[in-house]
Structure formats: C-alpha cells, structure tokens
Coordinates of C-alpha atoms and ligand atoms in Angstrom, one line a residue:
X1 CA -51.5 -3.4 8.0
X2 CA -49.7 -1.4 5.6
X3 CA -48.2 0.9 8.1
X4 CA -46.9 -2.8 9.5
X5 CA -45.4 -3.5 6.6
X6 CA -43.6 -0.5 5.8
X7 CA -42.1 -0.5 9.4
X8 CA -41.3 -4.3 8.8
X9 CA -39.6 -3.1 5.3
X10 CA -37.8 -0.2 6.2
X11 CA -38.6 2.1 3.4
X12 CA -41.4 3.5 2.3
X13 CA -42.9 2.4 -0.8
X14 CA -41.7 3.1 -4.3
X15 CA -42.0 2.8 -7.8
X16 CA -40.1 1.8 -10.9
X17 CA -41.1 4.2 -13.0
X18 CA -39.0 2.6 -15.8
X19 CA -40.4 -0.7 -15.8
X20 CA -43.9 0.4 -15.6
X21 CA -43.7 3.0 -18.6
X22 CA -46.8 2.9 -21.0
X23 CA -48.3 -0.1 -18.7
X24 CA -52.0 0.8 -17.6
X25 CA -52.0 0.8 -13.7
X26 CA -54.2 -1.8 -12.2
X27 CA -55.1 0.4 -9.5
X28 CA -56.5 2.9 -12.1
X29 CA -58.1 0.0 -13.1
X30 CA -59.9 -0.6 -9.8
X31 CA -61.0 2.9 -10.1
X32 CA -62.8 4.4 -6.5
X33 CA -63.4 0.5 -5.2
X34 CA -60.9 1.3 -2.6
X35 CA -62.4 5.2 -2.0
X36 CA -63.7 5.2 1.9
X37 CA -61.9 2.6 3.1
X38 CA -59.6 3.9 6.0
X39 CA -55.9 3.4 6.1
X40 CA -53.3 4.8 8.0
X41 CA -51.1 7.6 7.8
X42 CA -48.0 5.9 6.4
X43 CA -50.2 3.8 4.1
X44 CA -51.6 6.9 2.6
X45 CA -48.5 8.4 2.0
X46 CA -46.6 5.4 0.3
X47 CA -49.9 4.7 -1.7
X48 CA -49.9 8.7 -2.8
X49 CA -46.4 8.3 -3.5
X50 CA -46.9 5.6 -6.2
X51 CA -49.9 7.0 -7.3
X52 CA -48.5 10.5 -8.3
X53 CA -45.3 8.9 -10.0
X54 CA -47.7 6.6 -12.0
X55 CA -50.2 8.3 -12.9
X56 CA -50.6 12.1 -14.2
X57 CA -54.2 12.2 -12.8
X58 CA -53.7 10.6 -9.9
X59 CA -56.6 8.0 -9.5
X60 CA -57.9 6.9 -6.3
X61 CA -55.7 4.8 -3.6
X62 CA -56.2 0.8 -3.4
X63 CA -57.8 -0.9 -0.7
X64 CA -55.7 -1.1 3.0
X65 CA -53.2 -3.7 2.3
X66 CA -53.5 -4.3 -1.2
X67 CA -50.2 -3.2 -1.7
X68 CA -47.2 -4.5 0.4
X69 CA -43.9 -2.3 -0.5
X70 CA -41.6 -4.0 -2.8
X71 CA -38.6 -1.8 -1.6
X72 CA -36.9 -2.4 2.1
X73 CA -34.6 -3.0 4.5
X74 CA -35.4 -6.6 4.1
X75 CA -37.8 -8.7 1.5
X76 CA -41.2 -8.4 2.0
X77 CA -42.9 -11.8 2.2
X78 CA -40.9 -12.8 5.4
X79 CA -41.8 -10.9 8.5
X80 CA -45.2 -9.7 6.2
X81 CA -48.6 -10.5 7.8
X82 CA -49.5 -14.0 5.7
X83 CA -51.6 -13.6 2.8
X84 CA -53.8 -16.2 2.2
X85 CA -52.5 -17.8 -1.0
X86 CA -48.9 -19.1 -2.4
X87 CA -47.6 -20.4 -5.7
X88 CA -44.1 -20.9 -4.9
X89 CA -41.6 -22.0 -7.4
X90 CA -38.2 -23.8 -8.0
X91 CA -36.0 -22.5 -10.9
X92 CA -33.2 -24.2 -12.4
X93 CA -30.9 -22.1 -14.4
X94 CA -30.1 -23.5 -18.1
X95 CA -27.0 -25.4 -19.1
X96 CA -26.5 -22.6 -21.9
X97 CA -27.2 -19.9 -19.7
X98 CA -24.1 -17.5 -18.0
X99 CA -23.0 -15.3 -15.5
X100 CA -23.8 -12.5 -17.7
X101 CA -27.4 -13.5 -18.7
X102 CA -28.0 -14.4 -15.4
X103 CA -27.4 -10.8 -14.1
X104 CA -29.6 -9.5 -17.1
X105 CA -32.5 -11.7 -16.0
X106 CA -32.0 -10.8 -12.3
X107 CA -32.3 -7.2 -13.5
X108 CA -35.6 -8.0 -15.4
X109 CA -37.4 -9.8 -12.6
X110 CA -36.8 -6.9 -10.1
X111 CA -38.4 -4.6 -12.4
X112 CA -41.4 -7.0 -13.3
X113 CA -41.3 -8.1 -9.6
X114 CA -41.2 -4.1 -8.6
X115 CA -43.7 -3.7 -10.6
X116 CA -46.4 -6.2 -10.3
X117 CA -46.4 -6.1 -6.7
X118 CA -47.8 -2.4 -6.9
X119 CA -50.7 -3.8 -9.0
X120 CA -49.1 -2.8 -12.1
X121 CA -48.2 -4.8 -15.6
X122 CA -44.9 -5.6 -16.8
X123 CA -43.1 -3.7 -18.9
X124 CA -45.4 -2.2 -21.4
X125 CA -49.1 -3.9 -20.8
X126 CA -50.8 -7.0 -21.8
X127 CA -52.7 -4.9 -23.9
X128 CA -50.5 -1.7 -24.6
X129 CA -47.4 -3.4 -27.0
X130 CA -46.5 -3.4 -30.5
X131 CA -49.4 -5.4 -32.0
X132 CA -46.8 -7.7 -34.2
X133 CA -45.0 -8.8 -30.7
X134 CA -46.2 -10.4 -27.8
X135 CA -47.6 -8.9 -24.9
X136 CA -44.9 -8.1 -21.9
X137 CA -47.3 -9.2 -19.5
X138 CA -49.9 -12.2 -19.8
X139 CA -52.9 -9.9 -18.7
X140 CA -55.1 -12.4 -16.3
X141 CA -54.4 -10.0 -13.4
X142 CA -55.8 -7.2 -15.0
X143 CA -58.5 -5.5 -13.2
X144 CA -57.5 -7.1 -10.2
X145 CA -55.5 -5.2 -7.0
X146 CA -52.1 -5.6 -6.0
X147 CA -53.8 -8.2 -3.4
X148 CA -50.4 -8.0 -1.1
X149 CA -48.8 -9.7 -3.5
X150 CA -45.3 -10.6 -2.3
X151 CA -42.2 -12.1 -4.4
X152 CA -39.5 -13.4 -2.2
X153 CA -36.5 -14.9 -4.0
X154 CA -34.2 -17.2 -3.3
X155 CA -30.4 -18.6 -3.9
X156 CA -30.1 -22.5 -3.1
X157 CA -27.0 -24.8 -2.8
X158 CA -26.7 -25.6 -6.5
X159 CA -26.6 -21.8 -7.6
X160 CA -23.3 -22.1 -5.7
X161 CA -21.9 -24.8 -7.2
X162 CA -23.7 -28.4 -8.5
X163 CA -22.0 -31.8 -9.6
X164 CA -20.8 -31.6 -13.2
X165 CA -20.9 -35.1 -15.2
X166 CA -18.0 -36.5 -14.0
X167 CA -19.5 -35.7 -10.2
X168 CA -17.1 -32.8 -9.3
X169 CA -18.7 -30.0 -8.6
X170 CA -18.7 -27.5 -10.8
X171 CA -18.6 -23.0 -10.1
X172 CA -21.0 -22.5 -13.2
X173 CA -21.4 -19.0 -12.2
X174 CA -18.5 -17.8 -10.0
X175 CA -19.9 -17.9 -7.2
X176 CA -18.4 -21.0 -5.4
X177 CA -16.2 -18.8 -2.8
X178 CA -20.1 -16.8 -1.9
X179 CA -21.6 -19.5 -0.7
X180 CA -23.0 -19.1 2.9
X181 CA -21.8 -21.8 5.3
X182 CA -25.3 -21.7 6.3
X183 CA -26.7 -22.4 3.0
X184 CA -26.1 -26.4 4.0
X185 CA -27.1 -29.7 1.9
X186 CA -29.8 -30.6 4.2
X187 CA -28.8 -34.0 5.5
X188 CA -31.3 -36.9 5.2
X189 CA -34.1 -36.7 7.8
X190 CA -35.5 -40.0 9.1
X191 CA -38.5 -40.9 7.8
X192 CA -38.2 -38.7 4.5
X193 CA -39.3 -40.1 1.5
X194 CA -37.9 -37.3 -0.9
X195 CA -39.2 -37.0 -4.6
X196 CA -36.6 -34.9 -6.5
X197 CA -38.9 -34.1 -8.7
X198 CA -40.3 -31.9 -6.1
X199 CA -37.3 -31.0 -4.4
X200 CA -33.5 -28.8 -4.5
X201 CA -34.0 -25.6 -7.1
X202 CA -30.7 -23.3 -8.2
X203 CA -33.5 -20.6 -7.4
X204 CA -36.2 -19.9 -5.8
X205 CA -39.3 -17.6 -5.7
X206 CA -42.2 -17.4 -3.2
X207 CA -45.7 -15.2 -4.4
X208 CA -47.6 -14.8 -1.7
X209 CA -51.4 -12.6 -2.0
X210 CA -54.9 -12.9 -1.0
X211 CA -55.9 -13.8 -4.8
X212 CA -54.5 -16.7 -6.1
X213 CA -54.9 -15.5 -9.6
X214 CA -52.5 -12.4 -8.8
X215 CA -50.0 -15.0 -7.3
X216 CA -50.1 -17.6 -10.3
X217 CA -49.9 -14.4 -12.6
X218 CA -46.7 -13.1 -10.9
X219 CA -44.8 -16.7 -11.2
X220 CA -46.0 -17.0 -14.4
X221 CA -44.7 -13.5 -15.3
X222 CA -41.6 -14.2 -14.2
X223 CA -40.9 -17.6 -15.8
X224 CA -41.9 -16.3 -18.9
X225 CA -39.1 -13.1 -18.6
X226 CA -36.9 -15.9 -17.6
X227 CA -37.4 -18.6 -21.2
X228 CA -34.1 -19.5 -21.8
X229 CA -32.3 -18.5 -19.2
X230 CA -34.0 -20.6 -16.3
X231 CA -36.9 -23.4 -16.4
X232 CA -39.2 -24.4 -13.6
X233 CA -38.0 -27.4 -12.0
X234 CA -40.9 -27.8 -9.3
X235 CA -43.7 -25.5 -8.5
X236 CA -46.1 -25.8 -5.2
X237 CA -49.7 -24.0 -5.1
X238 CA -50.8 -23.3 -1.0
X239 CA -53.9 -21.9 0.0
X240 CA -55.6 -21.5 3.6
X241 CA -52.2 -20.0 5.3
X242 CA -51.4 -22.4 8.2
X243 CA -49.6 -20.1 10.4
X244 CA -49.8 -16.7 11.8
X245 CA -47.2 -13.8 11.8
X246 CA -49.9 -11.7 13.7
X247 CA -50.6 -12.8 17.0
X248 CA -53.9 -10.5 17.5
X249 CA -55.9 -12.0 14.4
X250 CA -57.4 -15.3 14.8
X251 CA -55.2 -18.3 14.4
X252 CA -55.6 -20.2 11.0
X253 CA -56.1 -23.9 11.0
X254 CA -54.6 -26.4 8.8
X255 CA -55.6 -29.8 7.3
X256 CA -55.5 -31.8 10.7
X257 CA -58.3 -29.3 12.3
X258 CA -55.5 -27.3 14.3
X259 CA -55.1 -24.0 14.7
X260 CA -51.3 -23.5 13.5
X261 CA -49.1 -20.4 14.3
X262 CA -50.1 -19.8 17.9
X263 CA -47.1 -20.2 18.8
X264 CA -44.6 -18.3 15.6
X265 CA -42.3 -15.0 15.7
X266 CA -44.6 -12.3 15.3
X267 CA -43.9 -9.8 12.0
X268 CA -43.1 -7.0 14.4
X269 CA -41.4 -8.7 17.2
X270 CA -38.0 -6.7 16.3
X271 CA -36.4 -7.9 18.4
X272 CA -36.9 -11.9 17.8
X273 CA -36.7 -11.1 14.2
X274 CA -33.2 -9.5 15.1
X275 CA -32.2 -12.8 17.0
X276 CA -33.6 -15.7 15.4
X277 CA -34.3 -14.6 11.7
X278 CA -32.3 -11.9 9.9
X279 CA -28.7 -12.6 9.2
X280 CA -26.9 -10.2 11.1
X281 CA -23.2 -9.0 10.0
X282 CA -20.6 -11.1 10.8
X283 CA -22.9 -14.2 10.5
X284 CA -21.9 -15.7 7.2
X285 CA -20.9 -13.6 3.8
X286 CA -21.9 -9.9 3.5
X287 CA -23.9 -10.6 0.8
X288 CA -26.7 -12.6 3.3
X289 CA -26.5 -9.8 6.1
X290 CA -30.8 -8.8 6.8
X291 CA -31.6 -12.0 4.7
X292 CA -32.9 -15.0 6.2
X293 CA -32.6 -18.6 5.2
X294 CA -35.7 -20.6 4.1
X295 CA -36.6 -24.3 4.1
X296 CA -39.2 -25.4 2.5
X297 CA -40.9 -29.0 2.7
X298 CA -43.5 -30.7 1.0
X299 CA -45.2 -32.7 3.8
X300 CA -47.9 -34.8 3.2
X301 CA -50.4 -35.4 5.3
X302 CA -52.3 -39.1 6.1
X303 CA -55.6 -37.5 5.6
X304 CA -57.8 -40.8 5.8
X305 CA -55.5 -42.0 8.7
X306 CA -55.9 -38.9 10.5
X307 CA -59.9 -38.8 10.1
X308 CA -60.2 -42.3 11.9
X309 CA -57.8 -41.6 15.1
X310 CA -60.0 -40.7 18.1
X311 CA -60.4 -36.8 19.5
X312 CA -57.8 -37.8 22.1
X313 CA -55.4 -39.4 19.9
X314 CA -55.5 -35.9 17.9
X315 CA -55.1 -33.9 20.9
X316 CA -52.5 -36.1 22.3
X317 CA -50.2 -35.4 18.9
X318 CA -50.2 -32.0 19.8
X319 CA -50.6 -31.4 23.3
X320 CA -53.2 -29.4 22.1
X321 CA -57.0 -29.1 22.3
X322 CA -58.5 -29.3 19.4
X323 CA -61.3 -26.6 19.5
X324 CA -59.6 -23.9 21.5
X325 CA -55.9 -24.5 20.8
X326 CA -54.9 -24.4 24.4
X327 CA -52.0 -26.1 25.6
X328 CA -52.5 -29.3 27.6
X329 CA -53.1 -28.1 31.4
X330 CA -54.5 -24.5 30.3
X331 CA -57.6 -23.0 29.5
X332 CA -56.5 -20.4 26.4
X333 CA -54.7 -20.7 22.6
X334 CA -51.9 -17.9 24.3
X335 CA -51.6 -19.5 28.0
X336 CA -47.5 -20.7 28.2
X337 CA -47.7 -24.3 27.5
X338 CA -46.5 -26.5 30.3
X339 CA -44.3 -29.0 28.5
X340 CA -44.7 -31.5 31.6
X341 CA -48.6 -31.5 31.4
X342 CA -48.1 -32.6 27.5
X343 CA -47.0 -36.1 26.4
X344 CA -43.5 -36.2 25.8
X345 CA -43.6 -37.0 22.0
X346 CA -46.3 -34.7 21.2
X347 CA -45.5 -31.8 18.5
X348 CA -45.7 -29.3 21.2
X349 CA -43.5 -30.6 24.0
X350 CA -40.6 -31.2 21.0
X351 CA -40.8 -27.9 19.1
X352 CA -41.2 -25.7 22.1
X353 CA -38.4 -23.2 22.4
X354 CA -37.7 -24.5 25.9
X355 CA -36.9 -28.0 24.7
X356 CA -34.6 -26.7 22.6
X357 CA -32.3 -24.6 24.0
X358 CA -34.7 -21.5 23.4
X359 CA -34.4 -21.8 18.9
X360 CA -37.1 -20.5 17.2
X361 CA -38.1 -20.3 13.4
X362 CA -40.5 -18.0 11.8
X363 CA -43.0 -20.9 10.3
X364 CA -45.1 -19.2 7.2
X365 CA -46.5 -22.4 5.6
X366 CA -49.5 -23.1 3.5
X367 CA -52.1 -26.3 2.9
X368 CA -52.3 -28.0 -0.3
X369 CA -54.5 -30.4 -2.0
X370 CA -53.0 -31.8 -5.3
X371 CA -55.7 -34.0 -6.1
X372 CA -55.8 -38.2 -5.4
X373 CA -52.6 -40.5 -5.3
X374 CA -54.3 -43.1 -7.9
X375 CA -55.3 -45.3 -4.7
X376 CA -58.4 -43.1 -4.0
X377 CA -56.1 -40.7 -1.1
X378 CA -56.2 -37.2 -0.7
X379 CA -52.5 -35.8 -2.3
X380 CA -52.9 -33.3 0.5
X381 CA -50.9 -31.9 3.4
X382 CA -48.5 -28.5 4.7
X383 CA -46.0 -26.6 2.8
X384 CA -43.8 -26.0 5.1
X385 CA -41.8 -22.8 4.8
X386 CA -39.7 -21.9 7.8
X387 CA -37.6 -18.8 7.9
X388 CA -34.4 -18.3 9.9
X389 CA -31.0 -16.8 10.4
X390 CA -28.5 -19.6 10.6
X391 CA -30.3 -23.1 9.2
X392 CA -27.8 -25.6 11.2
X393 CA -28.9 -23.9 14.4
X394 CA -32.0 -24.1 14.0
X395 CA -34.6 -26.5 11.3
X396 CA -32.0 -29.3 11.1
X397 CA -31.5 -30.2 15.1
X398 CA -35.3 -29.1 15.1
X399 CA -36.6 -31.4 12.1
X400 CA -33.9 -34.0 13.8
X401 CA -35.6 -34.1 16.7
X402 CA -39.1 -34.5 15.5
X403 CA -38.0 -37.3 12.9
X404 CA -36.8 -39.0 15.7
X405 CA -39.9 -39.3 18.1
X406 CA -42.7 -36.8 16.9
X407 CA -46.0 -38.4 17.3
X408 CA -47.1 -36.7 14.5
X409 CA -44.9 -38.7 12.5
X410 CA -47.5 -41.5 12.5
X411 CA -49.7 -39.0 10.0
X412 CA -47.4 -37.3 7.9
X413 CA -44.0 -38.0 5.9
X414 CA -41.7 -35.3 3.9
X415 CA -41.7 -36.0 0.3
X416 CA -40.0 -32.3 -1.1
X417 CA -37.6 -30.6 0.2
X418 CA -35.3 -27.2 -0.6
X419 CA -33.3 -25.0 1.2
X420 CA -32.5 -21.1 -0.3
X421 CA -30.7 -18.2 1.1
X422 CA -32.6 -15.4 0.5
X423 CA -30.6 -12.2 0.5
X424 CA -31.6 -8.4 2.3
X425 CA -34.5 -6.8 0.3
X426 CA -33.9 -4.4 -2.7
X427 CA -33.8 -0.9 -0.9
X428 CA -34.7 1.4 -4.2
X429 CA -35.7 1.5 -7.7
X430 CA -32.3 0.6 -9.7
X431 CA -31.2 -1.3 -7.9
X432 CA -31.9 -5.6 -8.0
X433 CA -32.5 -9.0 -6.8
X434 CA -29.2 -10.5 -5.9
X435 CA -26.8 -7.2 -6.3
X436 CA -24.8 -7.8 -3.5
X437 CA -24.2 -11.4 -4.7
X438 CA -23.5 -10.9 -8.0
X439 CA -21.9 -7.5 -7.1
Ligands
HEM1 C1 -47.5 -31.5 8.6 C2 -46.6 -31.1 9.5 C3 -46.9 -30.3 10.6 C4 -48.0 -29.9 11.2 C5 -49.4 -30.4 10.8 C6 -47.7 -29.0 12.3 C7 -48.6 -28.5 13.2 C8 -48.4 -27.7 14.3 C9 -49.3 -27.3 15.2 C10 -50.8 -27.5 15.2 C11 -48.6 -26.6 16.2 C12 -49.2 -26.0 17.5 C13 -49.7 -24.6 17.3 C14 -48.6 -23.5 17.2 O1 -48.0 -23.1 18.1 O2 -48.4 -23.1 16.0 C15 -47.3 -26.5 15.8 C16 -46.3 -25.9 16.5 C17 -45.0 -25.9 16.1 N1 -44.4 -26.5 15.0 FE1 -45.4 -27.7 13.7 N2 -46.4 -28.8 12.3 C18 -45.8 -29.6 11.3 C19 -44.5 -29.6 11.0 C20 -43.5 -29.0 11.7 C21 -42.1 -29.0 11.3 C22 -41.5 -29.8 10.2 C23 -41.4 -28.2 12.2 C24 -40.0 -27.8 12.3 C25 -39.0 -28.6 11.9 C26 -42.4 -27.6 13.1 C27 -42.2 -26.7 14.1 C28 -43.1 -26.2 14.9 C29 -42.8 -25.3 16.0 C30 -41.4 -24.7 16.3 C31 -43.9 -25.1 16.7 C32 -44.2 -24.1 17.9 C33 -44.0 -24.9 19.2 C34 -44.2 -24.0 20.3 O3 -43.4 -23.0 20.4 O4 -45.0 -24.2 21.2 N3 -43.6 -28.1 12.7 N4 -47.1 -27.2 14.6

C-alpha cells in the first residue's frame, strides 16, 4: 500500500525537520506495535528515511500504511487508496485578513500538514512548549499512528474573487487574473435544494485516515493555526468510504445497501489518471498543472423512503443487483455492464462512460449520519467528492444528466455544494501549499 502510494506521489517520503523540532514523534510513541508487520521495499525505505531524520535513536517503523507521503508529484488524498474516515472542511478567509497573512498561514499549514501526516505533532508538542503559552498542537492524537492520514487542500471560486457590498466582484487577494476557467460557479442543478450554510468555501481542506480521531485532530489543528486569518464556514464528518480507488479489495457499500466504486478510476490506472484527472499543461493556468478539480456535494439520502421500496425497485435504480453488485444481464460486480439490459433511467445506464461520450470522474465519497431532521428522519446520506481534470467536461453535463432523469432522484436530493481547484502536491520540505499560486 505504501509502495502504491509513493508511486502514486512521485517522491519518496520526507520530513520537515523544522516544523517537527522538539515535538515527540507519535511513532516513537507507538513504540514496536508496528515491529513484524511486513512492508515493502519502498515503504521501508521512506519510513527509515523519516525515522532517522526524526529521531536520534531511531525507533521502530509504523504499521504498513500508516503513513501516506506528504511530499509528491501530486497531493496525496486523490489517487490514494480510500481511508475509511473524512472530516472535510470549508474555510473562509477573514475580512481583515491579506495577501500577505494569507501566504504566512499557507506556510504554517504545510508545515503542520507535513507534519502531522507522518504521525508527528505540530510545531513543538502538545506537551513539550513553554508552560505559560499554549500547546502548538491540541494533543488528542497523541499515541495514536499516522493512520494514512491525508490533507488535500483546496482553492474555490471566491478565493478568486467574491461580490463586494455593492455586488461587484471584488480581487481581495490578487488573484482574479489566476483563476482557472475550469474553476466554474457550478450552475443550478435540477432538483437541488442548496443550503449555503453547507455550501461554496474560499478554501478547502479534505483529512482523510482510518481513525477518525487522527482526521478531526488534523482539521482541528489546522483551524486553530489559521484563528484570525480564516474561519470554518461548513465542515462535513464521512465515515464507511463509499467508493473504491482499488479495484482488487472488496467494494464498500453505502447507505442504500450498494456496493459503490465498482466501477471508479483505479489509484494506479496512470494512464486514466493522466486523461481524466490531473490537469495536464496547457489545460488552464500553470499554477493547476498535476492538480485536479474537486466537487463536493452533500447529498441526502431518503433513508425511510428507501427502506420501504421493494428489492426490485432498488435493483431497478441501479441496474444493479443488490447482493453481488453485478450489472443487470451479468453474473459478477466487474462483468462490463450492458447499458441495454438496464432500464434506461437507472444510475448505471446514465453515468456509464459509454453514455457519455467515454467521461469519467474519480468518485472518493464518504456516508454520513448527522443525527434526525426534527421530524423523526435519518439526516443521512453520501458525500460526494468527485475528482477530475477539467469540471465543465465532466461533473456538470454528468450531474445534468442525472438531475434530469436519474431514478435515483426519487431517493436523494443535493443540499451542499462546493467546487475547489486543488493545485500539484508540495514536492519537498520548504516548499508550500499553494506556491505556484501565490508565486
Ligand atoms: C446519493 C447519491 C449517489 C449514490 C447513492 C450513488 C451510487 C452509485 C452506485 C451504487 C453505483 C454503481 C456501482 C459503481 O460502479 O460504483 C454508482 C456508479 C456511478 N455513479 Fe453514483 N451515486 C450517487 C451520486 C452520483 C453522482 C452525483 C454522480 C456524478 C454526478 C455519480 C456518478 C457515478 C458514476 C460515474 C458511476 C459509475 C458508472 C459506471 O461507470 O458504470 N453518482 N453510483
């Protein structure tokens, strides 16, 4: 998994030294619990690599996977095999804040982002500060692994430029002239029922690991660095991954009983990566080539609807069976679905790629359960997170076509929605989240 990773990333792992100085190492932390457990060549070198520039003694290696490289060609937390938890959040950047403390922040996070991603605290500890200030870090991830923690960031529309009082847009930060032609408004969808409260976000930030404490922690971490200079405008916890960026592992399932992600780009499919998810040169500005644009959508799901529509009515939504996953017509989840054998509305026979023209997305969303509505519902459904290279060409005639005549439409209905660019990952220690942008 880690040797995955570090292919999918580019470099191998490495370290901030800096930002880490004085912190105690979680890994040391975890002492031998990793000792015996196998991993692969490349995992054992970037591990040993961190662990010798951390630690004078080195101390045994974490778990396989606990540790997904920060550093790359491209951000981890795209092409990444899914962890199984999210806390994803929306930032708004302050009236008082500028171009200048902007930058500064942006600096701050990579190094806390660096940083807690290899299982380490911020700056100097939770516990390892001067007693009269407080801690750098909050400390509820101590003792616990890196857990594949993740931290994808984000640029959306209004970083770019956002309707002053008058309702001109306004350049608060410069950066009017960067903004990616791809990076579009997202026009209204039919059927959405968008709470803005839950939706847009001048940046975002997506913490993906197996531990939902290490993934609260890191958000959490990073809002605090960012007092001041940014607020949390909307935030989303996900659990139970509902698709798959590894085709061999068994297929997750999401609220409706389906297994979701047969059917997504595969983390090491290069070559669809290359075609339908990194921004290549030429595509838009500089700044967004090996980036990839995200949507995100809060869709909420008719739970107690759902539960009362017969099997077939269920199977019929999808074109899917319902305890194998197999297309309709075929025996087996990974048997090419024949469209023909499917009814014409189903999810399936909309979203294939040969409906449309061959498009694909790189779906990576989670479940969510946010309690009861007040009328005794489940608040539950899919966070939707899509990934892909150029957004007009692919989610918005996609999501236009399935608001138009998706049978599924009679269960579910959008109520968030946000759109980023995120840029090409940080390659090495120094340098930082949104360099080329602000470059
Ligand atoms: C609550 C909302 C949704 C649910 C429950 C859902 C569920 C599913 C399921 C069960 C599958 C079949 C298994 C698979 O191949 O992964 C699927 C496939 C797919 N879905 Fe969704 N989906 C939802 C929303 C969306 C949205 C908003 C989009 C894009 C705009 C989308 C795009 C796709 C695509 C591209 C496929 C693969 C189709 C194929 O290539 O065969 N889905 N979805």
């Amino acid at each position: 998994m880690d040797a995955e990773n570090e292919q999918q990333n580019g470099t191998p792992a490495a370290t901030d030294a800096a930002a880490t100085r004085g912190a105690v190492s979680r890994r040391a932390v975890i002492g031998w619990a990793g000792a015996g457990v196998a991993l692969g060549a490349a995992a054992v070198g970037s591990v040993a690599a961190a662990t010798r520039q951390d630690d004078p003694d080195p101390a045994p290696a974490a778990p396989a996977g606990a540790e997904v490289p920060f550093y790359g060609e491209h951000q981890s937390g795209i092409s990444t095999p899914v962890q199984d938890r999210l806390h994803f959040a929306a930032f708004d950047v302050s009236e008082k804040a500028t171009r200048e403390s902007l930058v500064k922040l942006l600096k701050e996070w990579t190094k806390a982002a660096a940083a807690m991603t290899g299982g380490r605290e911020v700056g100097t500890g939770a516990a390892t500060g001067l007693p009269e200030a407080p801690p750098d870090d909050t400390g509820e991830a101590l003792g616990l692994p890196a857990s594949r923690l993740t931290l994808t960031i984000g640029f959306g529309p209004s970083l770019f430029e956002k309707p002053g009082p008058d309702g001109q847009p306004v350049d608060r930060f410069g950066l009017r002239a960067k903004r990616p032609e791809a990076l579009v408004d997202l026009p209204n969808f039919k059927g959405d029922k968008l709470d803005p409260t839950r939706s847009g976000g001048d940046i975002c930030v997506q913490a993906c690991a197996d531990d939902p404490q290490v993934a609260v922690h890191a958000i959490r971490n990073l809002a605090r660095i960012g007092m001041g200079t940014v607020n949390i405008r909307w935030s989303q916890l996900g659990f139970g991954k509902t698709s798959s960026t590894t085709p061999d592992a068994q297929t997750p399932r999401n609220l409706m009983g389906f297994k979701d992600g047969t059917h997504n780009i595969a983390g090491n499919d290069t070559a669809k990566l290359a075609d339908h998810v990194w921004a290549a040169p030429g595509d838009g500005p500089e700044w967004m080539t090996g980036g990839s644009y995200l949507v995100a959508r809060r869709i909420r799901m008719h739970i107690e609807t759902w539960d009362r529509a017969s099997l077939k009515d269920q199977e019929d939504t999808f074109g899917r069976t319902k305890g194998e996953g197999a297309p309709y017509g075929k025996p087996k989840e990974h048997d090419a679905p024949d469209l023909k054998a499917m009814p014409a509305t189903s999810h399936v026979a909309l979203a294939h790629p040969d409906a449309n023209d061959g498009l694909m997305i790189l779906r990576r969303g989670f479940s969510f359960t946010d309690g009861t509505d007040g009328l005794g519902r489940l608040d539950a459904g899919l966070f939707f997170l899509a990934y892909q290279r150029d957004t007009r060409k692919a989610f918005v005639p996609l999501q236009n076509r399935l608001a138009a005549s998706d049978k599924l439409n009679e269960y579910i209905q959008h109520v968030g929605s946000a759109h980023f660019a995120c840029p090409a990952g940080v390659r090495k220690p120094g340098e930082w989240w949104g360099q080329a942008l602000f470059g």
